[in-house]
Short mmCIF file of C-alpha atoms in Angstrom, two decimals:
data_model
loop_
_atom_site.label_atom_id
_atom_site.label_comp_id
_atom_site.label_asym_id
_atom_site.label_seq_id
_atom_site.Cartn_x
_atom_site.Cartn_y
_atom_site.Cartn_z
CA MET Y 946 -15.25 171.52 109.14
CA PRO Y 947 -17.64 169.53 107.06
CA GLU Y 948 -19.92 168.03 109.62
CA ARG Y 949 -22.31 165.04 108.46
CA GLU Y 950 -25.51 166.47 109.74
CA ALA Y 951 -28.00 167.72 107.03
CA LEU Y 952 -27.08 171.41 106.94
CA GLY Y 953 -30.02 174.38 107.25
CA VAL Y 954 -30.41 176.93 104.23
CA ASP Y 955 -28.86 179.30 106.24
CA ALA Y 956 -25.31 177.80 105.97
CA SER Y 957 -23.23 179.60 103.43
CA PRO Y 958 -22.80 177.64 99.61
CA ALA Y 959 -19.34 176.38 100.62
CA THR Y 960 -20.19 174.99 103.88
CA ARG Y 961 -23.85 173.06 101.88
CA VAL Y 962 -21.26 171.80 99.69
CA ALA Y 963 -19.42 169.99 101.58
CA GLY Y 964 -21.85 168.92 103.95
CA LEU Y 965 -24.05 167.22 101.20
CA VAL Y 966 -20.50 165.83 99.55
CA VAL Y 967 -19.23 164.14 103.01
CA ALA Y 968 -23.23 163.01 104.01
CA ALA Y 969 -23.43 161.38 100.75
CA LEU Y 970 -20.26 159.19 101.02
CA ARG Y 971 -20.01 158.18 104.84
CA GLU Y 972 -24.65 158.00 104.38
CA PRO Y 973 -25.52 157.62 100.65
CA HIS Y 974 -28.82 156.18 101.57
CA ARG Y 975 -29.75 159.93 102.79
CA ILE Y 976 -29.27 160.82 99.11
CA VAL Y 977 -32.86 159.83 98.69
CA GLY Y 978 -35.04 161.91 101.20
CA LEU Y 979 -32.76 165.75 99.91
CA PRO Y 980 -34.96 167.90 98.38
CA PRO Y 981 -34.91 168.38 94.70
CA ARG Y 982 -32.95 172.01 94.92
CA ASP Y 983 -30.21 170.24 97.20
CA LEU Y 984 -30.32 166.64 95.02
CA ASP Y 985 -29.50 168.76 91.78
CA LEU Y 986 -26.70 170.58 93.54
CA LEU Y 987 -25.00 167.17 94.86
CA LEU Y 988 -24.88 165.70 91.38
CA ARG Y 989 -23.37 168.64 89.70
CA VAL Y 990 -20.53 168.97 92.74
CA LEU Y 991 -20.16 165.20 92.79
CA ARG Y 992 -19.69 165.20 88.73
CA ARG Y 993 -17.12 167.97 89.49
CA ALA Y 994 -15.27 165.84 92.16
CA ARG Y 995 -15.13 162.53 90.08
CA LEU Y 996 -17.25 161.04 92.76
CA LEU Y 997 -20.69 160.65 90.85
CA ALA Y 998 -20.11 156.96 89.98
CA ARG Y 999 -18.81 156.41 92.73
CA ILE Y 1000 -22.11 157.05 94.63
CA GLY Y 1001 -24.09 155.78 91.79
CA TRP Y 1002 -22.53 152.31 92.39
CA GLN Y 1003 -23.04 153.09 96.60
CA LEU Y 1004 -26.69 153.54 95.70
CA ARG Y 1005 -27.28 150.61 93.09
CA GLU Y 1006 -25.59 148.31 95.45
CA ALA Y 1007 -27.98 149.61 98.39
CA GLY Y 1008 -30.84 148.74 95.55
CA LEU Y 1009 -31.54 152.75 96.19
CA LEU Y 1010 -31.93 153.96 92.57
CA ASP Y 1011 -35.17 153.61 91.89
CA ALA Y 1012 -36.23 155.59 94.84
CA LEU Y 1013 -34.69 158.42 93.18
CA PRO Y 1014 -35.91 160.67 90.28
CA ARG Y 1015 -35.36 159.05 86.64
CA ALA Y 1016 -33.03 162.42 85.61
CA ALA Y 1017 -30.65 162.06 88.55
CA VAL Y 1018 -30.59 157.93 88.11
CA ASP Y 1019 -29.76 158.20 84.52
CA GLN Y 1020 -26.59 160.91 85.44
CA LEU Y 1021 -25.77 158.13 87.82
CA LEU Y 1022 -26.04 155.11 85.51
CA GLY Y 1023 -24.23 157.08 83.12
CA ALA Y 1024 -21.33 158.04 85.15
CA LEU Y 1025 -21.16 154.35 85.95
CA ALA Y 1026 -20.87 153.27 82.34
CA HIS Y 1027 -18.41 155.80 81.75
CA ALA Y 1028 -15.95 155.09 84.76
CA GLU Y 1029 -16.58 151.44 83.59
CA ALA Y 1030 -15.61 152.19 79.79
CA GLN Y 1031 -12.61 153.93 81.36
CA ARG Y 1032 -11.66 150.98 83.11
CA ARG Y 1033 -11.83 148.54 80.46
CA ALA Y 1034 -9.52 150.40 78.41
CA ALA Y 1035 -6.87 151.28 81.09
CA LEU Y 1036 -6.34 147.67 81.82
CA TRP Y 1037 -6.43 146.42 78.29
CA GLU Y 1038 -3.97 148.96 77.97
CA LEU Y 1039 -1.88 147.46 80.32
CA ASP Y 1040 -2.61 144.09 79.05
CA ARG Y 1041 -1.10 145.28 75.63
CA VAL Y 1042 1.84 147.20 77.70
CA ILE Y 1043 2.71 143.28 79.30
CA HIS Y 1044 2.21 141.66 76.15
CA ALA Y 1045 4.90 143.94 74.27
CA LEU Y 1046 7.46 143.57 77.10
CA ARG Y 1047 6.68 139.99 77.03
CA ASP Y 1048 9.77 138.94 76.51
CA GLU Y 1049 12.01 140.76 78.52
CA LEU Y 1050 9.41 141.74 81.45
CA PRO Y 1051 11.05 144.19 83.90
CA ALA Y 1052 11.47 142.52 87.80
CA PRO Y 1053 9.65 144.20 89.10
CA LEU Y 1054 6.93 145.90 87.29
CA VAL Y 1055 4.82 147.77 89.64
CA ALA Y 1056 1.34 148.86 88.71
CA LEU Y 1057 1.05 152.28 90.38
CA LYS Y 1058 -2.58 153.89 91.61
CA GLY Y 1059 -5.55 153.48 89.82
CA CYS Y 1060 -4.99 150.05 87.91
CA ALA Y 1061 -3.23 148.86 91.37
CA TYR Y 1062 -6.40 149.92 92.85
CA ALA Y 1063 -8.82 147.89 90.11
CA LEU Y 1064 -6.18 144.97 90.14
CA GLY Y 1065 -6.50 144.58 93.52
CA GLY Y 1066 -9.77 144.50 94.10
CA LEU Y 1067 -9.72 147.66 96.69
CA PRO Y 1068 -12.60 149.57 97.43
CA ASN Y 1069 -11.63 153.19 96.04
CA ALA Y 1070 -11.47 151.80 92.75
CA VAL Y 1071 -15.26 151.46 92.25
CA GLY Y 1072 -16.46 154.10 90.00
CA ARG Y 1073 -12.98 155.36 89.49
CA HIS Y 1074 -12.20 157.03 86.42
CA LEU Y 1075 -8.90 155.58 85.05
CA VAL Y 1076 -7.32 158.04 82.62
CA ASP Y 1077 -3.80 156.39 82.35
CA VAL Y 1078 -1.74 153.65 83.25
CA ASP Y 1079 1.17 153.82 85.72
CA LEU Y 1080 4.03 151.58 85.85
CA MET Y 1081 6.69 152.18 88.31
CA LEU Y 1082 10.29 150.03 87.29
CA PRO Y 1083 14.05 149.96 88.40
CA ARG Y 1084 15.56 153.23 86.96
CA GLU Y 1085 17.94 151.27 84.90
CA ARG Y 1086 15.20 149.48 83.28
CA LEU Y 1087 13.74 153.11 81.85
CA ALA Y 1088 15.15 153.82 78.69
CA ASP Y 1089 15.18 150.09 77.82
CA VAL Y 1090 11.21 149.69 78.41
CA GLU Y 1091 10.46 153.09 76.40
CA SER Y 1092 12.65 151.75 73.31
CA ARG Y 1093 10.67 148.56 73.07
CA LEU Y 1094 7.61 150.37 73.31
CA ARG Y 1095 8.13 152.43 70.66
CA GLN Y 1096 8.93 150.14 68.61
CA ARG Y 1097 5.63 148.35 69.25
CA GLY Y 1098 3.90 151.49 68.54
CA TRP Y 1099 3.92 153.96 71.12
CA THR Y 1100 4.75 157.50 71.13
CA ALA Y 1101 5.46 160.30 73.50
CA VAL Y 1102 2.78 162.94 73.34
CA PRO Y 1103 4.78 166.20 71.68
CA LEU Y 1104 6.52 168.17 74.22
CA ASP Y 1105 8.60 171.44 73.53
CA GLU Y 1106 12.26 170.99 74.40
CA HIS Y 1107 12.22 171.78 77.95
CA ASP Y 1108 9.27 169.71 79.07
CA ASP Y 1109 10.76 166.87 77.74
CA ARG Y 1110 14.40 168.09 79.87
CA TYR Y 1111 11.96 168.42 83.19
CA TYR Y 1112 10.40 164.90 82.27
CA ARG Y 1113 13.99 163.28 81.65
CA SER Y 1114 16.00 165.06 84.59
CA TRP Y 1115 13.60 166.21 87.06
CA SER Y 1116 10.82 164.22 87.25
CA HIS Y 1117 10.24 160.68 88.72
CA GLU Y 1118 8.51 159.52 85.52
CA LEU Y 1119 9.35 159.69 81.61
CA PRO Y 1120 7.12 161.76 79.29
CA PRO Y 1121 3.79 160.01 78.57
CA LEU Y 1122 3.69 157.86 76.14
CA ARG Y 1123 0.15 156.93 73.71
CA HIS Y 1124 -0.40 154.05 71.54
CA ALA Y 1125 -1.07 155.10 67.72
CA GLU Y 1126 -4.45 153.01 67.74
CA ARG Y 1127 -5.79 153.82 71.61
CA ARG Y 1128 -5.82 157.18 73.59
CA VAL Y 1129 -5.13 155.86 77.39
CA GLU Y 1130 -1.70 157.12 78.24
CA VAL Y 1131 0.97 155.53 79.65
CA ASP Y 1132 3.47 156.25 82.35
CA LEU Y 1133 6.68 154.93 83.46
CA HIS Y 1134 7.53 155.62 86.88
CA HIS Y 1135 11.16 155.31 88.65
CA ASN Y 1136 9.75 156.57 91.75
CA ILE Y 1137 6.57 158.19 93.32
CA VAL Y 1138 7.76 161.81 93.75
CA MET Y 1139 9.95 164.08 91.88
CA SER Y 1140 13.57 163.81 92.40
CA THR Y 1141 14.27 167.42 92.90
CA GLY Y 1142 11.73 167.53 95.95
CA ARG Y 1143 12.32 167.64 99.31
CA ALA Y 1144 10.76 164.45 100.20
CA ARG Y 1145 13.25 161.68 98.20
CA PRO Y 1146 11.87 158.12 99.12
CA GLU Y 1147 14.52 155.65 98.31
CA ALA Y 1148 13.14 153.72 94.87
CA ARG Y 1149 15.38 150.91 96.17
CA LEU Y 1150 12.77 150.34 99.14
CA LEU Y 1151 9.33 151.04 97.67
CA LEU Y 1152 10.80 148.14 95.20
CA GLU Y 1153 12.23 145.88 97.64
CA HIS Y 1154 8.52 145.65 99.50
CA ALA Y 1155 6.34 145.29 96.01
CA ARG Y 1156 4.01 142.36 96.45
CA PRO Y 1157 3.29 140.13 93.68
CA LEU Y 1158 -0.21 140.56 92.39
CA PRO Y 1159 -1.58 136.72 92.00
CA GLY Y 1160 -2.46 135.44 88.55
CA THR Y 1161 -0.43 138.49 86.49
CA ALA Y 1162 3.01 139.13 85.70
CA LEU Y 1163 2.66 142.52 87.79
CA HIS Y 1164 3.46 143.83 91.33
CA VAL Y 1165 1.32 146.56 93.65
CA LEU Y 1166 3.26 148.48 96.24
CA SER Y 1167 2.91 147.46 100.00
CA PRO Y 1168 -0.58 148.22 101.66
CA ILE Y 1169 1.57 151.04 104.00
CA ASP Y 1170 3.78 152.17 101.06
CA MET Y 1171 0.68 152.32 98.53
CA THR Y 1172 -1.02 154.51 101.30
CA LEU Y 1173 1.84 156.94 101.49
CA HIS Y 1174 2.02 157.08 97.86
CA ALA Y 1175 -1.43 158.44 97.45
CA MET Y 1176 -0.68 160.88 100.50
CA ALA Y 1177 2.47 161.96 98.84
CA HIS Y 1178 0.60 162.47 95.72
CA LEU Y 1179 -1.83 164.37 97.20
CA MET Y 1180 0.36 166.73 99.05
CA SER Y 1181 2.36 167.51 96.54
CA SER Y 1182 -0.26 167.87 93.55
CA SER Y 1183 -0.22 170.96 91.42
CA ASP Y 1184 -3.75 170.91 90.84
CA LEU Y 1185 -6.02 170.39 94.05
CA ALA Y 1186 -8.90 172.31 92.58
CA ASP Y 1187 -11.55 169.64 93.03
CA ALA Y 1188 -9.57 166.62 94.31
CA LEU Y 1189 -11.29 165.37 96.98
CA ARG Y 1190 -11.30 162.10 95.00
CA ASP Y 1191 -7.59 161.84 96.69
CA LEU Y 1192 -8.53 162.17 99.71
CA VAL Y 1193 -11.20 160.15 99.53
CA ASP Y 1194 -8.57 157.44 98.09
CA ILE Y 1195 -6.69 158.20 101.37
CA ASP Y 1196 -9.55 157.80 103.54
CA GLU Y 1197 -10.93 154.42 102.09
CA LEU Y 1198 -7.20 152.97 101.99
CA LEU Y 1199 -6.78 153.66 105.76
CA ARG Y 1200 -9.77 152.24 106.56
CA HIS Y 1201 -9.61 148.83 104.27
CA PHE Y 1202 -5.98 148.18 105.36
CA ALA Y 1203 -6.60 148.23 109.25
CA THR Y 1204 -8.97 146.16 109.22
CA HIS Y 1205 -7.57 143.62 106.95
CA GLU Y 1206 -3.70 143.89 106.84
CA PRO Y 1207 -2.13 142.82 110.20
CA GLY Y 1208 -0.08 145.79 111.63
CA PHE Y 1209 -0.42 147.94 109.35
CA ARG Y 1210 -1.32 150.78 111.68
CA ASP Y 1211 2.13 150.12 114.24
CA GLU Y 1212 3.89 149.76 111.09
CA PHE Y 1213 2.91 152.90 109.03
CA TRP Y 1214 4.29 155.82 111.06
CA PRO Y 1215 7.88 154.12 110.92
CA ARG Y 1216 7.66 153.18 107.30
CA ALA Y 1217 6.42 156.76 106.74
CA GLU Y 1218 9.57 158.32 108.35
CA ALA Y 1219 12.17 155.35 106.56
CA LEU Y 1220 10.75 156.80 103.54
CA ASP Y 1221 11.17 159.91 103.92
CA LEU Y 1222 7.24 160.85 104.03
CA ALA Y 1223 6.74 162.35 107.52
CA ARG Y 1224 5.48 165.38 106.34
CA PRO Y 1225 2.89 164.73 103.43
CA ALA Y 1226 1.99 161.75 105.79
CA PHE Y 1227 1.34 163.98 108.28
CA HIS Y 1228 -1.01 166.39 106.74
CA ALA Y 1229 -3.04 163.76 104.90
CA LEU Y 1230 -3.68 161.99 108.14
CA ARG Y 1231 -4.92 165.35 109.75
CA GLN Y 1232 -7.24 166.49 106.55
CA ALA Y 1233 -8.39 162.84 106.28
CA GLN Y 1234 -9.63 162.95 109.77
CA ARG Y 1235 -10.80 166.37 109.74
CA CYS Y 1236 -12.95 166.63 106.37
CA LEU Y 1237 -13.97 163.19 105.75
CA GLY Y 1238 -13.76 161.92 109.56
CA THR Y 1239 -11.54 159.05 108.75
CA PRO Y 1240 -10.58 156.79 112.31
CA ILE Y 1241 -7.35 157.03 113.38
CA PRO Y 1242 -6.09 155.59 116.42
CA ALA Y 1243 -4.77 158.14 119.32
CA GLU Y 1244 -1.18 156.32 118.72
CA LEU Y 1245 -0.99 157.32 115.46
CA ILE Y 1246 -2.07 160.82 115.32
CA GLU Y 1247 0.72 161.20 118.37
CA ALA Y 1248 3.64 159.41 116.11
CA SER Y 1249 2.74 161.51 113.33
CA GLN Y 1250 3.57 165.23 115.20
CA ALA Y 1251 7.30 163.78 114.29
CA GLY Y 1252 6.65 164.98 110.62
CA ALA Y 1253 4.38 168.17 111.71
CA PRO Y 1254 5.84 171.29 110.71
CA PRO Y 1255 5.51 174.46 112.62
CA ALA Y 1256 2.17 175.13 114.23
CA ALA Y 1257 1.46 178.39 112.04
CA VAL Y 1258 2.01 176.24 109.02
CA VAL Y 1259 -0.15 173.81 110.18
CA ARG Y 1260 -3.24 176.16 110.86
CA LEU Y 1261 -2.77 177.99 107.67
CA THR Y 1262 -2.55 174.47 105.93
CA ASP Y 1263 -5.88 173.90 107.52
CA ARG Y 1264 -7.67 176.17 105.87
CA LEU Y 1265 -6.27 176.30 102.93
CA MET Y 1266 -6.86 172.21 102.09
CA PRO Y 1267 -10.85 171.71 102.24
CA LEU Y 1268 -11.22 175.65 100.47
CA ALA Y 1269 -9.16 173.66 97.94
CA LEU Y 1270 -10.24 170.28 97.79
CA PHE Y 1271 -14.05 170.62 97.88
CA PRO Y 1272 -16.01 171.47 94.67
CA MET Y 1273 -16.68 175.16 94.47
CA HIS Y 1274 -20.54 175.69 94.38
CA PRO Y 1275 -21.53 176.01 90.98
CA ASP Y 1276 -23.44 178.96 91.38
CA ALA Y 1277 -21.54 181.48 93.97
CA THR Y 1278 -18.65 183.23 93.86
CA ASN Y 1279 -15.92 181.84 96.17
CA ARG Y 1280 -12.98 183.27 96.13
CA ALA Y 1281 -11.68 182.20 99.11
CA ALA Y 1282 -11.31 178.64 97.26
CA ARG Y 1283 -9.61 180.18 94.50
CA ALA Y 1284 -7.09 181.83 96.90
CA ALA Y 1285 -6.57 178.92 98.53
CA ARG Y 1286 -6.13 177.06 95.09
CA LEU Y 1287 -3.50 179.66 93.98
CA LEU Y 1288 -1.56 179.20 98.06
CA LEU Y 1289 -1.52 175.60 97.55
CA TYR Y 1290 -0.73 175.48 93.81
CA ALA Y 1291 2.50 178.28 94.56
CA ARG Y 1292 3.37 175.30 97.48
CA SER Y 1293 3.18 172.30 95.25
CA HIS Y 1294 6.35 174.06 92.97
CA TRP Y 1295 8.20 175.13 96.21
CA ILE Y 1296 8.20 171.72 97.55
CA ARG Y 1297 9.39 170.00 94.71
CA MET Y 1298 11.90 172.20 93.09
CA PRO Y 1299 15.21 174.05 94.69
CA PRO Y 1300 14.71 177.99 94.64
CA PRO Y 1301 17.24 178.76 91.64
CA MET Y 1302 15.45 175.57 89.29
CA LEU Y 1303 12.13 177.22 90.35
CA ALA Y 1304 12.88 180.23 89.56
CA ARG Y 1305 14.04 179.16 85.71
CA HIS Y 1306 11.29 177.20 85.49
CA LEU Y 1307 8.25 179.41 86.08
CA GLY Y 1308 9.93 182.49 84.71
CA ARG Y 1309 9.86 180.09 81.27
CA LYS Y 1310 5.95 178.65 81.66
CA PHE Y 1311 5.67 183.17 82.14
CA ARG Y 1312 7.16 184.08 78.74
CA VAL Y 1313 5.84 180.94 76.92
CA ARG Y 1314 2.02 182.25 78.31
CA ARG Y 1315 2.85 185.78 77.58
CA ARG Y 1316 3.80 184.72 73.82
CA ALA Y 1317 0.62 182.73 73.61
CA ALA Y 1318 -1.49 185.26 74.61
CA ARG Y 1319 -0.20 187.68 71.91
CA ALA Y 1320 -0.19 185.29 69.42
CA ALA Y 1321 -4.37 184.90 70.16
CA ARG Y 1322 -4.36 188.72 69.90
CA ALA Y 1323 -2.75 189.23 66.67
CA SER Y 1324 -4.63 185.86 65.65
CA ALA Y 1325 -7.88 188.02 66.88
CA ALA Y 1326 -7.23 191.67 64.85
CA ASP Y 1327 -6.18 189.58 61.82
CA ARG Y 1328 -9.33 187.71 61.89
CA PRO Y 1329 -12.26 189.42 59.69
CA PRO Y 1330 -15.21 190.82 61.82
CA ALA Y 1331 -18.23 188.82 61.98
CA ALA Y 1332 -20.88 189.45 59.52
CA ALA Y 1333 -24.10 191.54 61.37
CA ALA Y 1334 -27.14 189.07 61.58
CA PRO Y 1335 -30.01 190.25 59.51
CA PRO Y 1336 -32.54 192.03 61.54
CA ALA Y 1337 -35.38 190.29 62.65
CA ALA Y 1338 -38.75 190.40 60.49
CA PRO Y 1339 -41.61 192.23 62.60
CA ALA Y 1340 -43.61 189.74 64.91
CA ALA Y 1341 -46.83 190.44 62.50
CA SER Y 1342 -44.60 189.53 59.82
CA ARG Y 1343 -43.03 186.23 61.02
CA ARG Y 1344 -46.62 184.93 62.17
CA ARG Y 1345 -48.00 185.31 58.87
CA GLU Y 1346 -45.04 183.43 57.64
CA GLY Y 1347 -46.09 180.58 60.57
CA SER Y 1348 -49.91 180.71 58.86
CA ARG Y 1349 -48.66 179.70 55.64
CA ALA Y 1350 -46.30 177.00 56.17
#
C-alpha cells in the first residue's frame, strides 16, 4: 500500500505516484521540498486525479504557495480558479432549479454529492470540481418535476430509445436535463443506486432521515447516509480510472463526522445494514484505511466483517482497487492498472444488472460500437487523400531568404 514516507528513486513508477499523492494529501507542506522532477510529476497526476485545486487550497491556506516555483504556483492557482468557477455555475444552476419549482417544491428536495458538500461547508468541498447538480426526491414526484423543468427551459440530453429506457426503467435517475442557456446538467434521482442492482436501499428511509439545510429550501442526507452514498457510488462505479477523488471524499467524510457528529461511529454499521449497503461499506472502509490511512476504530472494522465477501474476493479487490484508483504515471506504461480497471468495469456491470439484462445491454453496446467503427472507416475511405506538403527549400536557400527579409 502507498506509504507516506518519501519514496526513493528506485521505486516503481506506480509506487512513486501513489507515495507522492498520499504524502501531498496528508502532509502538503512536504511538497515545498520536492525536487523539480517529483514536483512536476506530482502536479501532473494531481490534475488527472482532480485533486490539484484541493492541494492548491491547502498550500494557500498554509501560506506555502510563495515557496514553490512560479510555474507550479500558476498551475495551482489556475486549478483553484477553475474549481471556483464550476462551483459558482453549479450552485447558480441549483438556485435556478429551486426558483423554477418554487410554486410547488417537492418535499423533501435533497441535494446530493458535490452540491451537498458545498452547501454544508464540508471539508471535501474544497477545490472540488462541480460539473452537475444532483437532486433526490420522492419517485412519485419525478414526472411532475421533470415536466415543470422542461416547461421552463430545461431539455433532456439527446439519447436513443435504448438509453432513455435504461434511465427510466432501470436506473436510479432520469436522463440528464440541461437548460438552453447554461451547460450544467441536472440529474433527478429517486434513489442512490440502480434499481436493478444487488444493493437496494429503500429510498423512503433515506428521505425520512434527510436533514433540512438552514437558510435554504433544500435537505441533505444525514451524515451516515451521505457517507454511505459516497461508498455505494464508488463501489458501483463503472469508471474507476483516476477516481481517487471519490475515495478522498470518503476519507474526509469519515474523519469529519467522527469528530463533529455524535454517535456517528456507533450508529454507522447498523445503518449500513439497514440500508442494504453492507458490502460496499465494507470495501470502502477497507480501501480508505489501506490506501489513505483513514483512522477507523477496531470495533467498526470488526463489525464490518459481516459485510465481507469470500476471502479470495477480498484479496483480489485489495489488489485491483489501488491500481485503478491512483492515477497512472504519465510517462510509463502500466498494464496491471489497465487490467485492473477493465476487471472492475466488468464487476460494476455484474453487480448493477441481473445476467439476462446485462447480456442484452452489453450486446447492444458492442453492436453500436461496431457500427460506429465501420462508419468511421467508411468515412475515412471516402475522404480524399491529403495533399502532399511541398518539399522544403534547401537550408542555404532558406538562409538567403532570411537575409533579405
